[in-house]
Amino acid sequence: MKRLPTLLILATALALSACALAPVARPARFTLDTRSMARAPLSVTVSAASWLDGRDMYYRLAYRDPHRLYRYAGSAWASAVPNLVGERIDPAPQAGMRTLDIRLNDFSQVFSSPTDSVGRVDASLSLRDGRDGRLVDSTRLSVEKPAGADAAAGVAALSAASDELLARALRWAAQHP
């Protein structure tokens, strides 16, 4: 009878150690669609809020708590978000040209219900003079594109939203001769 608790403890310890030896699934790595590149006749920098300056993929459940961020457990970006967005720009800077600073404030998939979501990209733009760095103008842009109910659908929507945001940012910068 005294052996039963000892055997039970031993069996539990063995079962737990077997779980620790099980292979850990690596997260799926996503990148933005690189088929479309925005041609930029100026210098462009892309930065992000500190919570976006990594590889984590985020989503929000707006129907439950719109301000709370969640991380996709089985999915991650292949590179930091500012790098992925910056790679979508084909810069053609020349000496003395203006600089467009793009700061990403939001880059997440937002669910309005368990099955409906959008990819949301929000950014602050600053246009700086190429000679003295003075601020020429600033604005904020936000783009949302429809998505489905999983990380892959969010990636496609964020890719399309990034394209539109970059195109709008470049058009805005071009309006300042």
JSON list of C-alpha atoms in Angstrom, two decimals:
[
{"chain": "A", "resi": 1, "resn": "MET", "atom": "CA", "xyz": [0.00, 0.00, 0.00]},
{"chain": "A", "resi": 2, "resn": "LYS", "atom": "CA", "xyz": [2.85, 2.39, 0.79]},
{"chain": "A", "resi": 3, "resn": "ARG", "atom": "CA", "xyz": [4.31, 1.79, -2.64]},
{"chain": "A", "resi": 4, "resn": "LEU", "atom": "CA", "xyz": [1.22, 3.10, -4.47]},
{"chain": "A", "resi": 5, "resn": "PRO", "atom": "CA", "xyz": [1.83, 6.84, -3.72]},
{"chain": "A", "resi": 6, "resn": "THR", "atom": "CA", "xyz": [5.51, 6.43, -4.62]},
{"chain": "A", "resi": 7, "resn": "LEU", "atom": "CA", "xyz": [4.63, 4.72, -7.90]},
{"chain": "A", "resi": 8, "resn": "LEU", "atom": "CA", "xyz": [2.04, 7.38, -8.67]},
{"chain": "A", "resi": 9, "resn": "ILE", "atom": "CA", "xyz": [4.58, 10.17, -8.11]},
{"chain": "A", "resi": 10, "resn": "LEU", "atom": "CA", "xyz": [7.14, 8.34, -10.23]},
{"chain": "A", "resi": 11, "resn": "ALA", "atom": "CA", "xyz": [4.64, 7.78, -13.07]},
{"chain": "A", "resi": 12, "resn": "THR", "atom": "CA", "xyz": [3.62, 11.45, -13.01]},
{"chain": "A", "resi": 13, "resn": "ALA", "atom": "CA", "xyz": [7.23, 12.60, -13.12]},
{"chain": "A", "resi": 14, "resn": "LEU", "atom": "CA", "xyz": [7.93, 10.28, -16.04]},
{"chain": "A", "resi": 15, "resn": "ALA", "atom": "CA", "xyz": [4.89, 11.53, -17.95]},
{"chain": "A", "resi": 16, "resn": "LEU", "atom": "CA", "xyz": [5.88, 15.15, -17.41]},
{"chain": "A", "resi": 17, "resn": "SER", "atom": "CA", "xyz": [9.44, 14.53, -18.55]},
{"chain": "A", "resi": 18, "resn": "ALA", "atom": "CA", "xyz": [8.13, 12.92, -21.73]},
{"chain": "A", "resi": 19, "resn": "CYS", "atom": "CA", "xyz": [6.17, 16.11, -22.47]},
{"chain": "A", "resi": 20, "resn": "ALA", "atom": "CA", "xyz": [9.37, 18.12, -22.13]},
{"chain": "A", "resi": 21, "resn": "LEU", "atom": "CA", "xyz": [11.08, 15.94, -24.72]},
{"chain": "A", "resi": 22, "resn": "ALA", "atom": "CA", "xyz": [8.32, 16.34, -27.30]},
{"chain": "A", "resi": 23, "resn": "PRO", "atom": "CA", "xyz": [9.36, 18.42, -30.32]},
{"chain": "A", "resi": 24, "resn": "VAL", "atom": "CA", "xyz": [8.31, 22.05, -30.12]},
{"chain": "A", "resi": 25, "resn": "ALA", "atom": "CA", "xyz": [6.51, 23.37, -33.18]},
{"chain": "A", "resi": 26, "resn": "ARG", "atom": "CA", "xyz": [8.26, 26.37, -34.72]},
{"chain": "A", "resi": 27, "resn": "PRO", "atom": "CA", "xyz": [5.98, 29.28, -35.58]},
{"chain": "A", "resi": 28, "resn": "ALA", "atom": "CA", "xyz": [5.07, 29.84, -39.19]},
{"chain": "A", "resi": 29, "resn": "ARG", "atom": "CA", "xyz": [7.14, 32.75, -40.55]},
{"chain": "A", "resi": 30, "resn": "PHE", "atom": "CA", "xyz": [5.38, 35.28, -42.76]},
{"chain": "A", "resi": 31, "resn": "THR", "atom": "CA", "xyz": [6.63, 38.08, -44.95]},
{"chain": "A", "resi": 32, "resn": "LEU", "atom": "CA", "xyz": [4.70, 40.71, -46.87]},
{"chain": "A", "resi": 33, "resn": "ASP", "atom": "CA", "xyz": [3.99, 40.10, -50.54]},
{"chain": "A", "resi": 34, "resn": "THR", "atom": "CA", "xyz": [7.02, 41.52, -52.37]},
{"chain": "A", "resi": 35, "resn": "ARG", "atom": "CA", "xyz": [5.50, 41.59, -55.84]},
{"chain": "A", "resi": 36, "resn": "SER", "atom": "CA", "xyz": [4.68, 45.28, -55.64]},
{"chain": "A", "resi": 37, "resn": "MET", "atom": "CA", "xyz": [7.31, 47.86, -54.81]},
{"chain": "A", "resi": 38, "resn": "ALA", "atom": "CA", "xyz": [6.64, 51.57, -54.45]},
{"chain": "A", "resi": 39, "resn": "ARG", "atom": "CA", "xyz": [9.17, 53.73, -56.32]},
{"chain": "A", "resi": 40, "resn": "ALA", "atom": "CA", "xyz": [10.21, 56.61, -54.06]},
{"chain": "A", "resi": 41, "resn": "PRO", "atom": "CA", "xyz": [11.98, 59.63, -55.56]},
{"chain": "A", "resi": 42, "resn": "LEU", "atom": "CA", "xyz": [13.14, 60.62, -52.08]},
{"chain": "A", "resi": 43, "resn": "SER", "atom": "CA", "xyz": [14.80, 59.10, -49.05]},
{"chain": "A", "resi": 44, "resn": "VAL", "atom": "CA", "xyz": [12.39, 57.05, -46.92]},
{"chain": "A", "resi": 45, "resn": "THR", "atom": "CA", "xyz": [12.84, 55.76, -43.38]},
{"chain": "A", "resi": 46, "resn": "VAL", "atom": "CA", "xyz": [10.43, 53.38, -41.66]},
{"chain": "A", "resi": 47, "resn": "SER", "atom": "CA", "xyz": [10.26, 53.02, -37.89]},
{"chain": "A", "resi": 48, "resn": "ALA", "atom": "CA", "xyz": [7.61, 51.69, -35.53]},
{"chain": "A", "resi": 49, "resn": "ALA", "atom": "CA", "xyz": [6.21, 51.97, -32.06]},
{"chain": "A", "resi": 50, "resn": "SER", "atom": "CA", "xyz": [8.31, 49.83, -29.71]},
{"chain": "A", "resi": 51, "resn": "TRP", "atom": "CA", "xyz": [5.69, 47.06, -29.48]},
{"chain": "A", "resi": 52, "resn": "LEU", "atom": "CA", "xyz": [5.86, 46.65, -33.28]},
{"chain": "A", "resi": 53, "resn": "ASP", "atom": "CA", "xyz": [9.64, 46.60, -33.54]},
{"chain": "A", "resi": 54, "resn": "GLY", "atom": "CA", "xyz": [9.88, 42.83, -33.54]},
{"chain": "A", "resi": 55, "resn": "ARG", "atom": "CA", "xyz": [8.60, 39.69, -35.24]},
{"chain": "A", "resi": 56, "resn": "ASP", "atom": "CA", "xyz": [5.43, 39.13, -33.24]},
{"chain": "A", "resi": 57, "resn": "MET", "atom": "CA", "xyz": [2.16, 39.15, -35.19]},
{"chain": "A", "resi": 58, "resn": "TYR", "atom": "CA", "xyz": [-0.65, 40.92, -33.35]},
{"chain": "A", "resi": 59, "resn": "TYR", "atom": "CA", "xyz": [-4.41, 40.91, -33.45]},
{"chain": "A", "resi": 60, "resn": "ARG", "atom": "CA", "xyz": [-7.21, 42.63, -31.56]},
{"chain": "A", "resi": 61, "resn": "LEU", "atom": "CA", "xyz": [-10.68, 41.39, -30.68]},
{"chain": "A", "resi": 62, "resn": "ALA", "atom": "CA", "xyz": [-12.59, 44.65, -31.18]},
{"chain": "A", "resi": 63, "resn": "TYR", "atom": "CA", "xyz": [-15.88, 42.96, -30.33]},
{"chain": "A", "resi": 64, "resn": "ARG", "atom": "CA", "xyz": [-14.51, 42.05, -26.89]},
{"chain": "A", "resi": 65, "resn": "ASP", "atom": "CA", "xyz": [-11.79, 44.59, -25.93]},
{"chain": "A", "resi": 66, "resn": "PRO", "atom": "CA", "xyz": [-10.59, 46.83, -28.80]},
{"chain": "A", "resi": 67, "resn": "HIS", "atom": "CA", "xyz": [-7.53, 48.11, -26.93]},
{"chain": "A", "resi": 68, "resn": "ARG", "atom": "CA", "xyz": [-6.05, 44.77, -25.91]},
{"chain": "A", "resi": 69, "resn": "LEU", "atom": "CA", "xyz": [-3.40, 43.22, -28.14]},
{"chain": "A", "resi": 70, "resn": "TYR", "atom": "CA", "xyz": [-2.92, 39.49, -28.56]},
{"chain": "A", "resi": 71, "resn": "ARG", "atom": "CA", "xyz": [0.03, 37.67, -30.14]},
{"chain": "A", "resi": 72, "resn": "TYR", "atom": "CA", "xyz": [-0.46, 34.87, -32.62]},
{"chain": "A", "resi": 73, "resn": "ALA", "atom": "CA", "xyz": [1.15, 31.89, -30.91]},
{"chain": "A", "resi": 74, "resn": "GLY", "atom": "CA", "xyz": [1.94, 29.86, -34.02]},
{"chain": "A", "resi": 75, "resn": "SER", "atom": "CA", "xyz": [2.81, 32.67, -36.42]},
{"chain": "A", "resi": 76, "resn": "ALA", "atom": "CA", "xyz": [5.52, 35.33, -36.64]},
{"chain": "A", "resi": 77, "resn": "TRP", "atom": "CA", "xyz": [6.94, 37.80, -39.13]},
{"chain": "A", "resi": 78, "resn": "ALA", "atom": "CA", "xyz": [10.11, 36.74, -40.94]},
{"chain": "A", "resi": 79, "resn": "SER", "atom": "CA", "xyz": [11.71, 40.06, -39.95]},
{"chain": "A", "resi": 80, "resn": "ALA", "atom": "CA", "xyz": [10.86, 43.11, -37.84]},
{"chain": "A", "resi": 81, "resn": "VAL", "atom": "CA", "xyz": [7.77, 44.92, -39.11]},
{"chain": "A", "resi": 82, "resn": "PRO", "atom": "CA", "xyz": [9.59, 48.19, -40.05]},
{"chain": "A", "resi": 83, "resn": "ASN", "atom": "CA", "xyz": [12.03, 46.15, -42.15]},
{"chain": "A", "resi": 84, "resn": "LEU", "atom": "CA", "xyz": [9.23, 44.35, -43.97]},
{"chain": "A", "resi": 85, "resn": "VAL", "atom": "CA", "xyz": [7.44, 47.60, -44.79]},
{"chain": "A", "resi": 86, "resn": "GLY", "atom": "CA", "xyz": [10.70, 49.34, -45.73]},
{"chain": "A", "resi": 87, "resn": "GLU", "atom": "CA", "xyz": [11.55, 46.53, -48.17]},
{"chain": "A", "resi": 88, "resn": "ARG", "atom": "CA", "xyz": [8.40, 47.43, -50.13]},
{"chain": "A", "resi": 89, "resn": "ILE", "atom": "CA", "xyz": [9.95, 50.76, -51.14]},
{"chain": "A", "resi": 90, "resn": "ASP", "atom": "CA", "xyz": [12.39, 51.14, -54.00]},
{"chain": "A", "resi": 91, "resn": "PRO", "atom": "CA", "xyz": [14.24, 54.33, -53.02]},
{"chain": "A", "resi": 92, "resn": "ALA", "atom": "CA", "xyz": [15.85, 56.62, -55.56]},
{"chain": "A", "resi": 93, "resn": "PRO", "atom": "CA", "xyz": [17.30, 59.34, -53.31]},
{"chain": "A", "resi": 94, "resn": "GLN", "atom": "CA", "xyz": [19.58, 62.05, -54.62]},
{"chain": "A", "resi": 95, "resn": "ALA", "atom": "CA", "xyz": [21.73, 64.48, -52.65]},
{"chain": "A", "resi": 96, "resn": "GLY", "atom": "CA", "xyz": [19.65, 67.20, -51.04]},
{"chain": "A", "resi": 97, "resn": "MET", "atom": "CA", "xyz": [16.33, 65.40, -51.55]},
{"chain": "A", "resi": 98, "resn": "ARG", "atom": "CA", "xyz": [13.69, 65.39, -48.89]},
{"chain": "A", "resi": 99, "resn": "THR", "atom": "CA", "xyz": [13.24, 62.58, -46.41]},
{"chain": "A", "resi": 100, "resn": "LEU", "atom": "CA", "xyz": [9.91, 60.92, -45.71]},
{"chain": "A", "resi": 101, "resn": "ASP", "atom": "CA", "xyz": [9.82, 59.44, -42.22]},
{"chain": "A", "resi": 102, "resn": "ILE", "atom": "CA", "xyz": [7.11, 56.81, -41.76]},
{"chain": "A", "resi": 103, "resn": "ARG", "atom": "CA", "xyz": [6.39, 55.76, -38.17]},
{"chain": "A", "resi": 104, "resn": "LEU", "atom": "CA", "xyz": [4.07, 52.79, -37.85]},
{"chain": "A", "resi": 105, "resn": "ASN", "atom": "CA", "xyz": [1.63, 53.22, -34.96]},
{"chain": "A", "resi": 106, "resn": "ASP", "atom": "CA", "xyz": [-0.46, 50.12, -35.65]},
{"chain": "A", "resi": 107, "resn": "PHE", "atom": "CA", "xyz": [0.10, 47.04, -37.78]},
{"chain": "A", "resi": 108, "resn": "SER", "atom": "CA", "xyz": [-2.43, 44.45, -36.65]},
{"chain": "A", "resi": 109, "resn": "GLN", "atom": "CA", "xyz": [-5.37, 42.31, -37.60]},
{"chain": "A", "resi": 110, "resn": "VAL", "atom": "CA", "xyz": [-8.57, 43.61, -36.00]},
{"chain": "A", "resi": 111, "resn": "PHE", "atom": "CA", "xyz": [-11.53, 41.25, -35.53]},
{"chain": "A", "resi": 112, "resn": "SER", "atom": "CA", "xyz": [-15.03, 42.75, -35.44]},
{"chain": "A", "resi": 113, "resn": "SER", "atom": "CA", "xyz": [-16.42, 39.24, -34.85]},
{"chain": "A", "resi": 114, "resn": "PRO", "atom": "CA", "xyz": [-14.87, 35.77, -34.56]},
{"chain": "A", "resi": 115, "resn": "THR", "atom": "CA", "xyz": [-14.95, 35.42, -38.37]},
{"chain": "A", "resi": 116, "resn": "ASP", "atom": "CA", "xyz": [-14.64, 38.99, -39.71]},
{"chain": "A", "resi": 117, "resn": "SER", "atom": "CA", "xyz": [-11.46, 41.05, -39.55]},
{"chain": "A", "resi": 118, "resn": "VAL", "atom": "CA", "xyz": [-9.40, 43.73, -41.25]},
{"chain": "A", "resi": 119, "resn": "GLY", "atom": "CA", "xyz": [-5.70, 44.32, -41.56]},
{"chain": "A", "resi": 120, "resn": "ARG", "atom": "CA", "xyz": [-5.02, 47.78, -40.12]},
{"chain": "A", "resi": 121, "resn": "VAL", "atom": "CA", "xyz": [-1.93, 49.89, -40.84]},
{"chain": "A", "resi": 122, "resn": "ASP", "atom": "CA", "xyz": [-1.70, 53.30, -39.18]},
{"chain": "A", "resi": 123, "resn": "ALA", "atom": "CA", "xyz": [1.29, 55.61, -39.57]},
{"chain": "A", "resi": 124, "resn": "SER", "atom": "CA", "xyz": [2.51, 59.10, -38.78]},
{"chain": "A", "resi": 125, "resn": "LEU", "atom": "CA", "xyz": [4.33, 60.78, -41.67]},
{"chain": "A", "resi": 126, "resn": "SER", "atom": "CA", "xyz": [6.93, 63.54, -41.48]},
{"chain": "A", "resi": 127, "resn": "LEU", "atom": "CA", "xyz": [8.46, 65.17, -44.53]},
{"chain": "A", "resi": 128, "resn": "ARG", "atom": "CA", "xyz": [11.85, 66.78, -43.87]},
{"chain": "A", "resi": 129, "resn": "ASP", "atom": "CA", "xyz": [13.96, 69.10, -45.98]},
{"chain": "A", "resi": 130, "resn": "GLY", "atom": "CA", "xyz": [16.99, 67.34, -47.46]},
{"chain": "A", "resi": 131, "resn": "ARG", "atom": "CA", "xyz": [19.42, 70.17, -46.79]},
{"chain": "A", "resi": 132, "resn": "ASP", "atom": "CA", "xyz": [18.71, 71.27, -43.23]},
{"chain": "A", "resi": 133, "resn": "GLY", "atom": "CA", "xyz": [16.37, 68.56, -41.91]},
{"chain": "A", "resi": 134, "resn": "ARG", "atom": "CA", "xyz": [13.63, 71.03, -41.00]},
{"chain": "A", "resi": 135, "resn": "LEU", "atom": "CA", "xyz": [10.07, 69.72, -40.87]},
{"chain": "A", "resi": 136, "resn": "VAL", "atom": "CA", "xyz": [8.18, 70.58, -44.06]},
{"chain": "A", "resi": 137, "resn": "ASP", "atom": "CA", "xyz": [4.87, 68.94, -43.12]},
{"chain": "A", "resi": 138, "resn": "SER", "atom": "CA", "xyz": [3.39, 66.02, -41.20]},
{"chain": "A", "resi": 139, "resn": "THR", "atom": "CA", "xyz": [0.19, 63.98, -41.31]},
{"chain": "A", "resi": 140, "resn": "ARG", "atom": "CA", "xyz": [-1.28, 60.68, -40.25]},
{"chain": "A", "resi": 141, "resn": "LEU", "atom": "CA", "xyz": [-2.65, 57.94, -42.51]},
{"chain": "A", "resi": 142, "resn": "SER", "atom": "CA", "xyz": [-4.66, 54.84, -41.70]},
{"chain": "A", "resi": 143, "resn": "VAL", "atom": "CA", "xyz": [-5.64, 52.04, -44.08]},
{"chain": "A", "resi": 144, "resn": "GLU", "atom": "CA", "xyz": [-7.78, 48.96, -43.46]},
{"chain": "A", "resi": 145, "resn": "LYS", "atom": "CA", "xyz": [-8.24, 46.00, -45.82]},
{"chain": "A", "resi": 146, "resn": "PRO", "atom": "CA", "xyz": [-10.68, 43.09, -45.35]},
{"chain": "A", "resi": 147, "resn": "ALA", "atom": "CA", "xyz": [-9.26, 39.84, -43.99]},
{"chain": "A", "resi": 148, "resn": "GLY", "atom": "CA", "xyz": [-10.50, 36.43, -42.96]},
{"chain": "A", "resi": 149, "resn": "ALA", "atom": "CA", "xyz": [-10.31, 34.61, -39.67]},
{"chain": "A", "resi": 150, "resn": "ASP", "atom": "CA", "xyz": [-6.69, 33.44, -39.48]},
{"chain": "A", "resi": 151, "resn": "ALA", "atom": "CA", "xyz": [-3.10, 34.70, -39.51]},
{"chain": "A", "resi": 152, "resn": "ALA", "atom": "CA", "xyz": [-2.57, 34.00, -43.22]},
{"chain": "A", "resi": 153, "resn": "ALA", "atom": "CA", "xyz": [-5.61, 36.12, -44.12]},
{"chain": "A", "resi": 154, "resn": "GLY", "atom": "CA", "xyz": [-4.27, 38.85, -41.84]},
{"chain": "A", "resi": 155, "resn": "VAL", "atom": "CA", "xyz": [-0.92, 38.77, -43.65]},
{"chain": "A", "resi": 156, "resn": "ALA", "atom": "CA", "xyz": [-2.62, 39.22, -47.04]},
{"chain": "A", "resi": 157, "resn": "ALA", "atom": "CA", "xyz": [-4.71, 42.11, -45.72]},
{"chain": "A", "resi": 158, "resn": "LEU", "atom": "CA", "xyz": [-1.72, 43.80, -44.05]},
{"chain": "A", "resi": 159, "resn": "SER", "atom": "CA", "xyz": [0.27, 43.42, -47.25]},
{"chain": "A", "resi": 160, "resn": "ALA", "atom": "CA", "xyz": [-2.47, 45.16, -49.27]},
{"chain": "A", "resi": 161, "resn": "ALA", "atom": "CA", "xyz": [-2.94, 47.83, -46.59]},
{"chain": "A", "resi": 162, "resn": "SER", "atom": "CA", "xyz": [0.83, 48.49, -46.56]},
{"chain": "A", "resi": 163, "resn": "ASP", "atom": "CA", "xyz": [0.83, 48.93, -50.34]},
{"chain": "A", "resi": 164, "resn": "GLU", "atom": "CA", "xyz": [-2.00, 51.44, -50.20]},
{"chain": "A", "resi": 165, "resn": "LEU", "atom": "CA", "xyz": [-0.50, 53.33, -47.25]},
{"chain": "A", "resi": 166, "resn": "LEU", "atom": "CA", "xyz": [2.88, 53.63, -49.01]},
{"chain": "A", "resi": 167, "resn": "ALA", "atom": "CA", "xyz": [1.27, 54.79, -52.26]},
{"chain": "A", "resi": 168, "resn": "ARG", "atom": "CA", "xyz": [-0.77, 57.41, -50.40]},
{"chain": "A", "resi": 169, "resn": "ALA", "atom": "CA", "xyz": [2.30, 58.51, -48.40]},
{"chain": "A", "resi": 170, "resn": "LEU", "atom": "CA", "xyz": [4.34, 59.02, -51.57]},
{"chain": "A", "resi": 171, "resn": "ARG", "atom": "CA", "xyz": [1.49, 60.96, -53.23]},
{"chain": "A", "resi": 172, "resn": "TRP", "atom": "CA", "xyz": [1.22, 63.14, -50.12]},
{"chain": "A", "resi": 173, "resn": "ALA", "atom": "CA", "xyz": [4.99, 63.80, -50.13]},
{"chain": "A", "resi": 174, "resn": "ALA", "atom": "CA", "xyz": [4.90, 64.68, -53.85]},
{"chain": "A", "resi": 175, "resn": "GLN", "atom": "CA", "xyz": [2.35, 67.43, -53.17]},
{"chain": "A", "resi": 176, "resn": "HIS", "atom": "CA", "xyz": [5.10, 69.39, -51.35]},
{"chain": "A", "resi": 177, "resn": "PRO", "atom": "CA", "xyz": [7.46, 70.73, -54.05]}
]
